[in-house]
Amino acid sequence: MSKPRKSPIRFAWRSACKSCSALFQWCYSAIVLLLVSATIFAAYVATLDDIPVPNFIIRELQSQLRNKGIDLRMSGVRFQPNGRIIFQQPELYSPELGSTIVAARSAVAKLKLSHLAFGSVAVDEVRLSSGRFVIPAMLTPSGEPATAIRSINFEATHRGQRWNIDYANCAIGNLKVSFAGQVDDSLLALPPPNPDAPKPSISQAVLKFAPKITELQQELKRLEAPFCTVDLSVLNKQQSADIHVGAKRVRINPETLVHDLVVRAQYTLGARLHAKVYAHKAELPQGTIVEKIHLDANWPENTPPQQILPESIHFSATNATLRGITLPSLYAVAHPGSETHSAIVQFSFPQSPIVARIEHQVASKTSSVDLTAQLDSATLEALNPIALELAKQDLTQLASLEKAIDLHAIAQLDEAFKPSRLEAFAQAGPTSIQGANIDYASTHATLRGPQIDLHAIRLQSGKQKGVIKIGYNLDTLLRRILVEGSFDPTMINGWFKPWWSAMWDGMTFPEEGMLTYLDSQATFKRPDTVFVTGTGYVRDLDLRGMPVDELRTRLFSLFHYVDLYDMELATADGQQAIGEIQFHMDRDVRDEKDKLTGIWIQAQSTLDVKNAPNILWEIADESAAILEPYCYDLPPYISARSASVRHLDEYLNDIDLELQTETAFTFYGFPFESLDAFVHIDDDVIDIPRAEARLGDGLVKATAFIIGDGLEVDAQLDQVGFGQALNASNTYFANDGSETAQAMDPERLLGFGGKMDAQFRGNGIVGNPVSFRGDGSFSIADADLGSFRLFGLLSSTINALNLPILKHLTTLEFSRAKSPFLVEEEIVRFTAGEIDGPGASIKTNGTYNIETDALNFSARLFPLRNNKVPVITPILNLPLDLFSNIFEISVGGTFDQPKLSLFNSNTREKIEVESTAPNREHRPTRR
């Protein structure tokens, strides 16, 4: 069997494999030889420390620096086989500035050996140790070179077309800066220089950079232990930065200090920028301290460089204090935008936060604020320390809330962040404001430009209710208040200065208060410009102890001056008064109290003036002194004009009173049936130019002038009933303490009847009847003078004589009397008295002692005289006088128990007679 024939293809394949095997064996041998050679070369290099630095590298470097105006100086340079060049104490010196610019302990640059083979320089590692930047002497105030940046340490390696900055540290002043990161080679490539542009100079750069470094050093003095750390990654596909900045303390200004400030910012190109700020404590002006401040800011993705504002800002601060006072924490969220900025600010009070929504229009630079709040007791208590510190007001004492006050305000702000428009609403339930208890209150307020208006403050307290409107202009500072409703003025005493409460002191208003319409206008901070007009009406008022049924008045007030005019007052028992009262109040600097400084009254009244000391208790003593002499059963009609002005602690008075009454009236205890008088009172002077009083169906006219206790009087009696006058006089002396007058029977005095005319002019002490001196006269007609005990005793004496011619005169009757008289204190001296009757006449003179009732008279009795026929009486009486002139009578004793003695007028011989007049068991005398 023959062998199969070999295929040509198979032979060719085997030939190719043999060739490949030989080639592989050759390559393998070459690689082994190369590795062995490299190992031998590496072992050789390892045994070397330094090798000479290629001159072309140093020359190239010096040449480039010299072109920049810088000389490279060093103490030595080494080149290691691994490609590192080590510069010992390198310096960059500027011949132009005559100073070293940059210096270091050492600088290392690792060159790529592969590039050296082709005559080029490429660096893949850079190191700098203990470097510093020096400001030339010509740029420093001291004239000596100064180190601006010190401790510069830097290390960077080049791997895979990027630089890895392992660390970069330096110190600028007290600021420590640390830098690390990665940067792509392509991003470090500089654009080709403009051939037409001037070549940059290192000296010029230093001249620009040095002042900025000096300024930065000055700013850094406000920081304690500042630091700055930057972690940078600048790659083609991803670029990011992480910046960490802070300081132990930052002095922003003399009044602001921030402790432990830390700022952290993170940014990735194409992603969000995020920044955080934290401060442990901030000391702000006016003793404000805020602790634990947090601020987070976020920028949107792909933020353009020109957009500085973040997309959102979150801010919070806790443990805030103002001069030791704890404040509520604050939380805010802001959303800046290209057209509108918005924010929500919340003050975190214990139970009811205050929330403000703010919007700011970028184009118009205007803003709007929407504020909502509920002010409850806890919120007031939280705000109270602030009010005490800033406004010196204790909110817990000013107001007490049973329910929260609902508050809603909307404001428009202009470019200066000042309100141009505002509208606010508030509503409150049961509330106590400075002692005023309010059941319900609501208000609507607006601001239009400079004008602030509270359109309607509706108040209700029990039966009291009304509306108050307030307007205030910020430009003119003019404010206006309108009040309409029924209010008790004393309810709001705590709202005003003490003069307000002093004005209403002692008045008790009804539950529904006083119906009031008031218009008050003033200029802010100008209390002297305050003036008020209005009307008031009230029923059932207690006016300082006097019940008033109805009172209406109109009001005008300027500062502390008040005028109540068109006043009408009526009491339940029919007393009335109309007129005007003006008064002024001011602060007494001695005790810092508001006091009445003057009061003016012009009125017509039938009120009981005895209430004046109670109503006008500021001048109670003066009023009581003026009214003390007067007493009445029914109050008189009075037309009064008075002015009382306070000087130091006394009131100077100028008062005109016109009194009219048709009922019983007493003056210093002397009773009159009616009175019509005009009285002028001026401090210690009382002038009564006219006084008319009815007494005993007659008229008493008098004028008087009183200075202190001194009284000058001119009085006249016209046809006054003699018996009534005796009874009135007896009443006066009885009230003054006379026991004789007190024991006198009024019916007996009234029984004398008759009419009397009299006049007296004299002076004395007010209220003291035995102090007067003066003269006068009197005449009595148609009186039963014989009923006097004195004349009864005289009749008994005549009967005892048993004279035949006098037997028909069993009883002496006298009906007329007249005499001038002198008053010398307690003595009344009668100089030429005449007492006439149908059958007898007496001519007498003598004295009467008002104090002791003692009589001392001498008289001539004409028992046979006839006065019935006026024409022939003198002719008939002439022979009778010859006989009757033999009797002379001496009268002693007292008016109530007289003693008579008869004398012969020719011989002065006493005629003894026995009196049959009854004796009293006692003789009343004046105490």
PDB file of C-alpha atoms in Angstrom, residues 436-553:
ATOM      1  CA  ALA A 436     -59.197  99.954  82.833  1.00  0.00           C
ATOM      2  CA  ASN A 437     -61.201  96.749  82.414  1.00  0.00           C
ATOM      3  CA  ILE A 438     -62.284  96.295  78.788  1.00  0.00           C
ATOM      4  CA  ASP A 439     -64.629  93.519  77.701  1.00  0.00           C
ATOM      5  CA  TYR A 440     -64.107  93.938  73.962  1.00  0.00           C
ATOM      6  CA  ALA A 441     -61.906  96.052  71.720  1.00  0.00           C
ATOM      7  CA  SER A 442     -61.251  96.165  67.978  1.00  0.00           C
ATOM      8  CA  THR A 443     -59.543  98.566  65.635  1.00  0.00           C
ATOM      9  CA  HIS A 444     -58.731  99.182  61.994  1.00  0.00           C
ATOM     10  CA  ALA A 445     -55.624 101.239  61.242  1.00  0.00           C
ATOM     11  CA  THR A 446     -54.206 102.561  57.969  1.00  0.00           C
ATOM     12  CA  LEU A 447     -51.138 104.469  56.863  1.00  0.00           C
ATOM     13  CA  ARG A 448     -51.135 106.498  53.665  1.00  0.00           C
ATOM     14  CA  GLY A 449     -47.899 108.354  53.109  1.00  0.00           C
ATOM     15  CA  PRO A 450     -47.208 110.328  56.268  1.00  0.00           C
ATOM     16  CA  GLN A 451     -50.780 109.993  57.588  1.00  0.00           C
ATOM     17  CA  ILE A 452     -51.615 107.330  60.185  1.00  0.00           C
ATOM     18  CA  ASP A 453     -55.298 106.782  60.971  1.00  0.00           C
ATOM     19  CA  LEU A 454     -56.979 104.517  63.483  1.00  0.00           C
ATOM     20  CA  HIS A 455     -60.383 104.688  61.865  1.00  0.00           C
ATOM     21  CA  ALA A 456     -62.409 103.048  64.604  1.00  0.00           C
ATOM     22  CA  ILE A 457     -61.271 101.820  67.987  1.00  0.00           C
ATOM     23  CA  ARG A 458     -64.412 100.207  69.313  1.00  0.00           C
ATOM     24  CA  LEU A 459     -64.428  99.711  73.068  1.00  0.00           C
ATOM     25  CA  GLN A 460     -66.938  98.113  75.398  1.00  0.00           C
ATOM     26  CA  SER A 461     -66.736  97.744  79.141  1.00  0.00           C
ATOM     27  CA  GLY A 462     -69.913  96.707  80.897  1.00  0.00           C
ATOM     28  CA  LYS A 463     -72.541  99.314  80.004  1.00  0.00           C
ATOM     29  CA  GLN A 464     -69.889 101.665  78.649  1.00  0.00           C
ATOM     30  CA  LYS A 465     -69.171 101.642  74.940  1.00  0.00           C
ATOM     31  CA  GLY A 466     -68.015 103.971  72.238  1.00  0.00           C
ATOM     32  CA  VAL A 467     -65.689 104.669  69.342  1.00  0.00           C
ATOM     33  CA  ILE A 468     -62.327 106.442  69.354  1.00  0.00           C
ATOM     34  CA  LYS A 469     -60.674 107.721  66.166  1.00  0.00           C
ATOM     35  CA  ILE A 470     -57.017 108.737  66.072  1.00  0.00           C
ATOM     36  CA  GLY A 471     -55.078 110.487  63.306  1.00  0.00           C
ATOM     37  CA  TYR A 472     -51.356 111.297  63.253  1.00  0.00           C
ATOM     38  CA  ASN A 473     -49.206 112.951  60.575  1.00  0.00           C
ATOM     39  CA  LEU A 474     -45.539 111.935  60.521  1.00  0.00           C
ATOM     40  CA  ASP A 475     -44.473 115.105  58.704  1.00  0.00           C
ATOM     41  CA  THR A 476     -46.296 117.742  60.739  1.00  0.00           C
ATOM     42  CA  LEU A 477     -46.384 115.628  63.939  1.00  0.00           C
ATOM     43  CA  LEU A 478     -49.996 116.737  64.355  1.00  0.00           C
ATOM     44  CA  ARG A 479     -52.267 114.229  66.074  1.00  0.00           C
ATOM     45  CA  ARG A 480     -56.032 114.308  66.450  1.00  0.00           C
ATOM     46  CA  ILE A 481     -58.299 112.152  68.633  1.00  0.00           C
ATOM     47  CA  LEU A 482     -62.086 111.956  68.281  1.00  0.00           C
ATOM     48  CA  VAL A 483     -64.104 110.304  71.055  1.00  0.00           C
ATOM     49  CA  GLU A 484     -67.778 109.442  70.756  1.00  0.00           C
ATOM     50  CA  GLY A 485     -69.555 107.272  73.275  1.00  0.00           C
ATOM     51  CA  SER A 486     -70.412 106.742  76.893  1.00  0.00           C
ATOM     52  CA  PHE A 487     -67.314 106.428  79.093  1.00  0.00           C
ATOM     53  CA  ASP A 488     -66.341 106.817  82.719  1.00  0.00           C
ATOM     54  CA  PRO A 489     -63.394 109.270  82.703  1.00  0.00           C
ATOM     55  CA  THR A 490     -62.054 107.827  85.956  1.00  0.00           C
ATOM     56  CA  MET A 491     -61.708 104.390  84.316  1.00  0.00           C
ATOM     57  CA  ILE A 492     -58.721 105.607  82.306  1.00  0.00           C
ATOM     58  CA  ASN A 493     -56.965 107.572  85.046  1.00  0.00           C
ATOM     59  CA  GLY A 494     -53.891 105.372  84.587  1.00  0.00           C
ATOM     60  CA  TRP A 495     -53.636 106.276  80.894  1.00  0.00           C
ATOM     61  CA  PHE A 496     -52.781 109.924  81.503  1.00  0.00           C
ATOM     62  CA  LYS A 497     -50.631 112.045  83.743  1.00  0.00           C
ATOM     63  CA  PRO A 498     -51.796 112.691  87.339  1.00  0.00           C
ATOM     64  CA  TRP A 499     -53.531 115.947  86.411  1.00  0.00           C
ATOM     65  CA  TRP A 500     -56.215 113.895  84.642  1.00  0.00           C
ATOM     66  CA  SER A 501     -57.100 111.869  87.742  1.00  0.00           C
ATOM     67  CA  ALA A 502     -56.856 115.004  89.877  1.00  0.00           C
ATOM     68  CA  MET A 503     -59.485 116.657  87.648  1.00  0.00           C
ATOM     69  CA  TRP A 504     -62.013 113.864  88.265  1.00  0.00           C
ATOM     70  CA  ASP A 505     -60.982 113.118  91.838  1.00  0.00           C
ATOM     71  CA  GLY A 506     -63.936 112.479  94.147  1.00  0.00           C
ATOM     72  CA  MET A 507     -66.496 112.037  91.350  1.00  0.00           C
ATOM     73  CA  THR A 508     -68.456 108.809  91.025  1.00  0.00           C
ATOM     74  CA  PHE A 509     -70.022 108.188  87.618  1.00  0.00           C
ATOM     75  CA  PRO A 510     -72.912 105.807  86.870  1.00  0.00           C
ATOM     76  CA  GLU A 511     -72.256 102.394  85.311  1.00  0.00           C
ATOM     77  CA  GLU A 512     -72.914 103.660  81.784  1.00  0.00           C
ATOM     78  CA  GLY A 513     -70.458 106.530  82.295  1.00  0.00           C
ATOM     79  CA  MET A 514     -70.801 109.970  80.727  1.00  0.00           C
ATOM     80  CA  LEU A 515     -72.009 110.562  77.181  1.00  0.00           C
ATOM     81  CA  THR A 516     -69.011 112.252  75.606  1.00  0.00           C
ATOM     82  CA  TYR A 517     -68.072 113.922  72.322  1.00  0.00           C
ATOM     83  CA  LEU A 518     -64.468 115.087  72.326  1.00  0.00           C
ATOM     84  CA  ASP A 519     -62.071 116.454  69.723  1.00  0.00           C
ATOM     85  CA  SER A 520     -58.434 116.604  70.859  1.00  0.00           C
ATOM     86  CA  GLN A 521     -55.586 118.011  68.768  1.00  0.00           C
ATOM     87  CA  ALA A 522     -51.904 118.478  69.538  1.00  0.00           C
ATOM     88  CA  THR A 523     -48.381 118.410  68.132  1.00  0.00           C
ATOM     89  CA  PHE A 524     -46.310 115.400  69.143  1.00  0.00           C
ATOM     90  CA  LYS A 525     -43.826 116.101  71.951  1.00  0.00           C
ATOM     91  CA  ARG A 526     -45.429 119.529  72.418  1.00  0.00           C
ATOM     92  CA  PRO A 527     -47.775 119.104  75.400  1.00  0.00           C
ATOM     93  CA  ASP A 528     -48.335 122.847  75.509  1.00  0.00           C
ATOM     94  CA  THR A 529     -50.178 122.539  72.167  1.00  0.00           C
ATOM     95  CA  VAL A 530     -52.803 120.079  73.428  1.00  0.00           C
ATOM     96  CA  PHE A 531     -56.308 121.489  73.120  1.00  0.00           C
ATOM     97  CA  VAL A 532     -59.626 119.705  73.502  1.00  0.00           C
ATOM     98  CA  THR A 533     -63.184 120.664  72.626  1.00  0.00           C
ATOM     99  CA  GLY A 534     -66.333 118.678  73.244  1.00  0.00           C
ATOM    100  CA  THR A 535     -69.530 118.124  75.152  1.00  0.00           C
ATOM    101  CA  GLY A 536     -70.569 115.867  78.022  1.00  0.00           C
ATOM    102  CA  TYR A 537     -73.830 114.695  79.513  1.00  0.00           C
ATOM    103  CA  VAL A 538     -74.346 112.495  82.562  1.00  0.00           C
ATOM    104  CA  ARG A 539     -77.155 111.503  84.934  1.00  0.00           C
ATOM    105  CA  ASP A 540     -76.971 110.233  88.517  1.00  0.00           C
ATOM    106  CA  LEU A 541     -73.518 111.658  89.201  1.00  0.00           C
ATOM    107  CA  ASP A 542     -72.015 111.874  92.669  1.00  0.00           C
ATOM    108  CA  LEU A 543     -70.182 115.196  92.566  1.00  0.00           C
ATOM    109  CA  ARG A 544     -67.867 114.917  95.534  1.00  0.00           C
ATOM    110  CA  GLY A 545     -70.648 113.933  97.867  1.00  0.00           C
ATOM    111  CA  MET A 546     -73.438 115.970  96.257  1.00  0.00           C
ATOM    112  CA  PRO A 547     -75.954 113.859  94.292  1.00  0.00           C
ATOM    113  CA  VAL A 548     -76.483 115.352  90.841  1.00  0.00           C
ATOM    114  CA  ASP A 549     -79.524 114.281  88.878  1.00  0.00           C
ATOM    115  CA  GLU A 550     -78.380 115.734  85.561  1.00  0.00           C
ATOM    116  CA  LEU A 551     -75.274 117.501  84.279  1.00  0.00           C
ATOM    117  CA  ARG A 552     -74.449 118.758  80.818  1.00  0.00           C
ATOM    118  CA  THR A 553     -71.534 120.899  79.747  1.00  0.00           C
TER     119      THR A 553
END
